[in-house]
Amino acid sequence: MMKNKKLFWSFLIILFWQVISMSGTFSSLILPSPYMVIKAFLESIMRGELLNETMYSLIIILEGLFIGTFFAFLLALASIRYKIMEDFVETLIAIAHPLPGIALLPLIILWFGTGRTSVVFVIIHSALWPILLNTTTGFRTIPRIFTDVGHNLGVRGIHLISTIYIPASMPFIISGLRIGWARAWRALISAEMIFGAVGGKGGLGWYIFKQRVFMDTAGMFAALIIIVIIGMLVEDLLFERLEANTIEKWGMTVK
Amino acid sequence: MKKLSLILSIMITLLSIILSGCTIGNQQNLEVSKISVAEQFGLAYAPLQVMKELKLLEKNLPGVEVTWKQLGNTAAIREAMVAKEVDIGFMAIPPFLIGWDKGMDWRIFSGLSKSPVGLVVNNPHIKSIKDFTGKDRIAVPQPGSVQHILLSMACEREFGEPERLDNQLITLAHPDGMNALFSKNDITAHFTAPPYLTKELEVEGMHQILSGSEAMGKDFTFIVGVSTSNFHDKNTKAYKAFIKSLNEAMAYMKQNREATQILLSKAYEMSEEEIEKYMTLEGVSYDNSVAGVPEFAEFMKRNGYISKTPQSINEILWEDVNDEK
Amino acid sequence: MNDFLKAVSISKTYLNENKKLKVLEDISFSIGKGEILCILGASGCGKSTLLRVIGGFERIDKGEILICGNKVLKPSADMVMIFQDYNQLFPWMTVLENVLFPLKVNKIGASAMQRIEISIEYLKLVGLEDFKNYYPHQLSGGMKQRAAIARGLALKPSVLLMDEPFGSLDAITRSNLQNELLDIWRKTEVTIVFVTHDINEALALGDNIIVMDKTPGRIKERIKNFQERPRNRRSDEFLDLYEKIYSMLDVQI
């Protein structure tokens, strides 16, 4: 039902768009018609360019998310294990979490230059803190009964974390991953728009920037379509499935 | 059904608001005494500073309301002109041609400046573009920028393949490019223009391996003035007054060197010595002639940056341009 | 034999906003193997705290808990606690996985197959065999408590600690579960310490009943319950004992 509604509204928006562009009020350099956009989209796909840039962006974001999630878990574990680390991690989050990745860009360029490393760093920064914040909150608010039962049943140490802390904090962890992904995805596109190669690959953000420079407005829209599609796929397929297979199945969704 | 008709009526209302709102916007542009001009930062735009400081446009067109916009890059100027927010813009020839190719209704009305541009490297072993290895990164301000096109031209000449170095280009604004060149971490070479070009060449270990005229095979106009057809056709008085003022500014610069230097040193917040050094630099000149358009157009068409070349030069130049052959 | 589980002068104080609050004072008792001890008292008398102390969940200021003469210092799988909270089952595991989990952790059973057999055997014991693939949130409150009992018993603990496990259930379900518990107890011969505020429940289950006093928690009276099982809740003996305990609990009229 939800999907049908989205389809219906998307159709209406595209219709609306087509009518406006057909009215001739805006030059096609400002608002290309849906037809032109779809044509540019298909052409770019056929050339392989758009798909290549998309793959480049996806690989880089997966790399950043992977590293970011890894460190988030490491810090979250340290903070439940040692009181001193808990204070340290809390301070770290308070400092770093409100900083948008893009605001750090000039500094990151100074430290790591303008290459791929810098983009990965921006993604790690964007993903790490929300995931860490949510995971530690999850760990801290875990119902006491689960840890009591765990102790009672003889679960100790790292086992306690993997078999009880993590699944019990799943609603928090998933929402942290969601926020981390969304932030990282935005930061990635923005960072790519700022630096990238001219002929070589620079990702979707770079593709948009390049189309801008060459005044290919329809091509910019084509890249936006890809961004929307990826956003929807990740949201609807990945996260909704993840939730359906975990916290919804377990009856742990917050009502 | 009720819902659907509600949605449709909302959309129709929105549609009519959008459509009517834009006609109002167009009408505002018809006012004769308003001019909006967009330029970028740099000494290549010096005549415009003179024009501003001496209020030449105000003299030639009493009652004019002129807005000067300094935008960060050519793409922004172009977009502002598409959106009818800017009547006159200044930029290099390649970005102009890209806009023309994409259907922008605009033409060049004057040259503004010639300037040396150069490819500076921080590695003493690199003597020409042939010496670049696959690891070397070259910074240019933008893809499709005059620097990028010139490098492609040089590559075509040297290797027979203009896109040879494209995969090694990275985009950096001039100041970032300069810092990156000095730090030697990221890039080996930087294709740039004064004042960055001169600053870079003053540093030990940096040297130029390619100049703009070497790449192109002749001199060309670095920055040109572009006007939309809308402004040219409907605001003829203002259009003429602007050209007259620009020419007066250039003449003033030739006749009053010292006064110009003082004026520019204030406008750019640079010392008079620095200004003088730049103004007397070989290859720097300010005049209204336009050179290099056919060469750029032909090259860019041949390599797919644009899809067509002008049938006649008059398709892209307004009638009163000093077309230097 | 009467010293299977022994509490020796237990005292505990809570520190609450810099004020010391004595919750348990000088509590001693002992029970034999396979007995059911009911700890009865009004809310806030410290009976749950006492149970947590017995299980090794809480530190104490004075005294000690001994099981077969060994001091209890921390929770262990040998004394399994069944909590009042229905949510003691792990929601991310099915009923079967919940029962299997402690077997795996404690390496009980020679193989995975054998562990599954053990788990199913205990689910049968509590009548949940058909629900083994359900997740806890799909079960009713009574079923959740039965699953928790199966999980605890599968470990073959020597003591089952029960903290008002049927406290939030309706009266009918509660009576049924009490009878089922007695059934299970007979089959497994497990020692049970059962905390309740319900006099009927204590009388139906307990061989011994400790009646607690409030603030600080102390043992007011220890009553032997010699009624034959199955106990008739309408018998004179039952009702007399009820009256006796009721009068002890300071009910204000």
mmCIF file of C-alpha atoms in Angstrom, chain B residues 113-282:
data_model
loop_
_atom_site.group_PDB
_atom_site.id
_atom_site.type_symbol
_atom_site.label_atom_id
_atom_site.label_comp_id
_atom_site.label_asym_id
_atom_site.label_seq_id
_atom_site.Cartn_x
_atom_site.Cartn_y
_atom_site.Cartn_z
ATOM 1 C CA SER B 113 42.316 41.001 -20.992
ATOM 2 C CA LYS B 114 45.122 38.831 -22.188
ATOM 3 C CA SER B 115 47.164 37.090 -19.560
ATOM 4 C CA PRO B 116 49.876 34.521 -19.414
ATOM 5 C CA VAL B 117 48.766 31.173 -18.097
ATOM 6 C CA GLY B 118 51.252 28.463 -17.298
ATOM 7 C CA LEU B 119 51.719 24.926 -16.107
ATOM 8 C CA VAL B 120 54.012 24.986 -13.080
ATOM 9 C CA VAL B 121 55.656 21.845 -11.734
ATOM 10 C CA ASN B 122 57.358 21.216 -8.390
ATOM 11 C CA ASN B 123 59.539 18.400 -9.659
ATOM 12 C CA PRO B 124 62.812 19.522 -11.297
ATOM 13 C CA HIS B 125 63.019 16.362 -13.380
ATOM 14 C CA ILE B 126 59.880 17.186 -15.307
ATOM 15 C CA LYS B 127 60.868 19.323 -18.294
ATOM 16 C CA SER B 128 57.811 18.887 -20.490
ATOM 17 C CA ILE B 129 54.419 17.242 -20.366
ATOM 18 C CA LYS B 130 56.056 14.144 -21.847
ATOM 19 C CA ASP B 131 57.848 13.589 -18.540
ATOM 20 C CA PHE B 132 54.670 13.105 -16.499
ATOM 21 C CA THR B 133 54.277 9.582 -15.167
ATOM 22 C CA GLY B 134 50.971 7.964 -14.320
ATOM 23 C CA LYS B 135 51.444 8.944 -10.685
ATOM 24 C CA ASP B 136 51.667 12.686 -11.292
ATOM 25 C CA ARG B 137 48.575 14.701 -10.506
ATOM 26 C CA ILE B 138 47.876 17.982 -12.254
ATOM 27 C CA ALA B 139 45.590 20.593 -10.718
ATOM 28 C CA VAL B 140 43.292 22.708 -12.889
ATOM 29 C CA PRO B 141 40.532 25.063 -11.713
ATOM 30 C CA GLN B 142 37.696 23.116 -13.337
ATOM 31 C CA PRO B 143 37.042 20.606 -16.036
ATOM 32 C CA GLY B 144 36.217 22.514 -19.209
ATOM 33 C CA SER B 145 38.174 25.531 -17.950
ATOM 34 C CA VAL B 146 40.583 27.342 -20.241
ATOM 35 C CA GLN B 147 43.470 25.653 -18.413
ATOM 36 C CA HIS B 148 41.988 22.223 -18.982
ATOM 37 C CA ILE B 149 41.376 22.929 -22.681
ATOM 38 C CA LEU B 150 44.908 24.312 -23.131
ATOM 39 C CA LEU B 151 46.425 21.223 -21.526
ATOM 40 C CA SER B 152 44.357 19.036 -23.841
ATOM 41 C CA MET B 153 45.611 21.062 -26.796
ATOM 42 C CA ALA B 154 49.200 20.513 -25.708
ATOM 43 C CA CYS B 155 48.513 16.794 -25.259
ATOM 44 C CA GLU B 156 47.058 16.612 -28.750
ATOM 45 C CA ARG B 157 50.191 18.206 -30.118
ATOM 46 C CA GLU B 158 52.627 16.073 -28.124
ATOM 47 C CA PHE B 159 50.912 12.703 -27.992
ATOM 48 C CA GLY B 160 48.200 12.949 -30.597
ATOM 49 C CA GLU B 161 45.663 12.199 -27.883
ATOM 50 C CA PRO B 162 44.131 15.220 -26.160
ATOM 51 C CA GLU B 163 42.645 13.216 -23.296
ATOM 52 C CA ARG B 164 46.018 11.627 -22.433
ATOM 53 C CA LEU B 165 46.350 13.343 -19.035
ATOM 54 C CA ASP B 166 42.648 13.678 -18.230
ATOM 55 C CA ASN B 167 42.675 10.837 -15.721
ATOM 56 C CA GLN B 168 45.424 12.600 -13.811
ATOM 57 C CA LEU B 169 43.689 15.937 -13.420
ATOM 58 C CA ILE B 170 42.243 17.088 -10.157
ATOM 59 C CA THR B 171 40.132 20.129 -9.614
ATOM 60 C CA LEU B 172 41.307 22.757 -7.175
ATOM 61 C CA ALA B 173 40.549 26.449 -6.886
ATOM 62 C CA HIS B 174 43.630 28.564 -7.644
ATOM 63 C CA PRO B 175 44.703 29.249 -4.031
ATOM 64 C CA ASP B 176 44.214 25.595 -3.000
ATOM 65 C CA GLY B 177 46.099 24.500 -6.085
ATOM 66 C CA MET B 178 48.994 26.760 -5.167
ATOM 67 C CA ASN B 179 49.151 25.438 -1.606
ATOM 68 C CA ALA B 180 48.944 21.875 -2.815
ATOM 69 C CA LEU B 181 51.761 22.517 -5.283
ATOM 70 C CA PHE B 182 53.964 23.913 -2.528
ATOM 71 C CA SER B 183 53.199 21.078 -0.120
ATOM 72 C CA LYS B 184 54.271 18.553 -2.792
ATOM 73 C CA ASN B 185 51.970 15.945 -1.240
ATOM 74 C CA ASP B 186 49.116 15.767 -3.611
ATOM 75 C CA ILE B 187 50.041 17.218 -6.928
ATOM 76 C CA THR B 188 53.054 17.652 -9.169
ATOM 77 C CA ALA B 189 51.733 20.381 -11.396
ATOM 78 C CA HIS B 190 49.320 23.294 -11.355
ATOM 79 C CA PHE B 191 47.909 25.031 -14.433
ATOM 80 C CA THR B 192 47.216 28.557 -13.288
ATOM 81 C CA ALA B 193 47.240 32.278 -14.042
ATOM 82 C CA PRO B 194 48.652 35.371 -12.266
ATOM 83 C CA PRO B 195 48.962 36.328 -9.526
ATOM 84 C CA TYR B 196 49.267 32.639 -8.521
ATOM 85 C CA LEU B 197 51.457 31.909 -11.529
ATOM 86 C CA THR B 198 54.021 34.568 -10.603
ATOM 87 C CA LYS B 199 53.916 33.647 -6.908
ATOM 88 C CA GLU B 200 54.545 30.022 -7.716
ATOM 89 C CA LEU B 201 57.437 30.768 -10.059
ATOM 90 C CA GLU B 202 59.119 32.887 -7.364
ATOM 91 C CA VAL B 203 59.453 29.830 -5.126
ATOM 92 C CA GLU B 204 62.608 27.810 -5.526
ATOM 93 C CA GLY B 205 62.213 24.477 -7.237
ATOM 94 C CA MET B 206 59.147 25.507 -9.177
ATOM 95 C CA HIS B 207 59.325 25.976 -12.884
ATOM 96 C CA GLN B 208 57.006 26.404 -15.826
ATOM 97 C CA ILE B 209 56.935 23.734 -18.499
ATOM 98 C CA LEU B 210 54.106 25.026 -20.663
ATOM 99 C CA SER B 211 52.561 28.412 -21.379
ATOM 100 C CA GLY B 212 49.114 29.153 -22.739
ATOM 101 C CA SER B 213 50.351 30.486 -26.054
ATOM 102 C CA GLU B 214 52.663 27.490 -26.490
ATOM 103 C CA ALA B 215 49.726 25.193 -25.910
ATOM 104 C CA MET B 216 47.489 27.003 -28.343
ATOM 105 C CA GLY B 217 50.156 27.986 -30.820
ATOM 106 C CA LYS B 218 49.176 31.678 -30.704
ATOM 107 C CA ASP B 219 48.029 34.411 -28.371
ATOM 108 C CA PHE B 220 44.423 34.403 -27.254
ATOM 109 C CA THR B 221 42.115 36.546 -25.195
ATOM 110 C CA PHE B 222 41.958 35.248 -21.626
ATOM 111 C CA ILE B 223 38.778 36.927 -20.433
ATOM 112 C CA VAL B 224 35.917 38.130 -22.603
ATOM 113 C CA GLY B 225 32.724 40.056 -21.855
ATOM 114 C CA VAL B 226 29.480 38.296 -22.694
ATOM 115 C CA SER B 227 26.000 39.765 -22.949
ATOM 116 C CA THR B 228 22.664 38.015 -23.169
ATOM 117 C CA SER B 229 20.604 38.677 -26.294
ATOM 118 C CA ASN B 230 17.830 39.873 -24.083
ATOM 119 C CA PHE B 231 19.999 42.671 -22.707
ATOM 120 C CA HIS B 232 21.625 43.488 -26.051
ATOM 121 C CA ASP B 233 18.314 43.715 -27.911
ATOM 122 C CA LYS B 234 16.082 45.339 -25.355
ATOM 123 C CA ASN B 235 18.478 47.588 -23.457
ATOM 124 C CA THR B 236 20.488 48.874 -26.374
ATOM 125 C CA LYS B 237 21.181 52.183 -24.653
ATOM 126 C CA ALA B 238 22.589 50.531 -21.572
ATOM 127 C CA TYR B 239 24.463 47.980 -23.671
ATOM 128 C CA LYS B 240 26.173 50.727 -25.688
ATOM 129 C CA ALA B 241 26.912 52.728 -22.560
ATOM 130 C CA PHE B 242 28.551 49.725 -20.960
ATOM 131 C CA ILE B 243 30.859 49.138 -23.949
ATOM 132 C CA LYS B 244 31.723 52.821 -24.079
ATOM 133 C CA SER B 245 32.581 52.854 -20.377
ATOM 134 C CA LEU B 246 34.680 49.705 -20.675
ATOM 135 C CA ASN B 247 36.679 51.192 -23.538
ATOM 136 C CA GLU B 248 37.159 54.393 -21.561
ATOM 137 C CA ALA B 249 38.438 52.368 -18.612
ATOM 138 C CA MET B 250 40.995 50.592 -20.788
ATOM 139 C CA ALA B 251 42.093 53.869 -22.321
ATOM 140 C CA TYR B 252 42.454 55.393 -18.856
ATOM 141 C CA MET B 253 44.664 52.497 -17.809
ATOM 142 C CA LYS B 254 46.982 53.078 -20.742
ATOM 143 C CA GLN B 255 47.204 56.818 -20.238
ATOM 144 C CA ASN B 256 47.391 56.970 -16.423
ATOM 145 C CA ARG B 257 49.605 54.103 -15.380
ATOM 146 C CA GLU B 258 50.428 55.380 -11.920
ATOM 147 C CA ALA B 259 46.949 56.502 -11.015
ATOM 148 C CA THR B 260 45.719 53.121 -12.187
ATOM 149 C CA GLN B 261 48.220 51.329 -9.984
ATOM 150 C CA ILE B 262 47.110 53.296 -6.925
ATOM 151 C CA LEU B 263 43.477 52.650 -7.726
ATOM 152 C CA LEU B 264 44.035 48.938 -8.255
ATOM 153 C CA SER B 265 46.192 48.510 -5.185
ATOM 154 C CA LYS B 266 43.235 49.749 -3.149
ATOM 155 C CA ALA B 267 40.706 47.647 -4.998
ATOM 156 C CA TYR B 268 42.752 44.449 -4.683
ATOM 157 C CA GLU B 269 44.362 45.211 -1.316
ATOM 158 C CA MET B 270 47.789 44.591 -2.806
ATOM 159 C CA SER B 271 50.874 46.777 -2.745
ATOM 160 C CA GLU B 272 51.494 49.121 -5.666
ATOM 161 C CA GLU B 273 54.715 47.260 -6.407
ATOM 162 C CA GLU B 274 52.889 44.002 -6.772
ATOM 163 C CA ILE B 275 50.343 45.608 -9.076
ATOM 164 C CA GLU B 276 53.082 47.165 -11.151
ATOM 165 C CA LYS B 277 54.930 43.885 -11.415
ATOM 166 C CA TYR B 278 51.810 42.219 -12.701
ATOM 167 C CA MET B 279 50.790 44.976 -15.117
ATOM 168 C CA THR B 280 54.207 44.950 -16.717
ATOM 169 C CA LEU B 281 54.381 41.173 -16.876
ATOM 170 C CA GLU B 282 55.005 39.845 -20.340
#
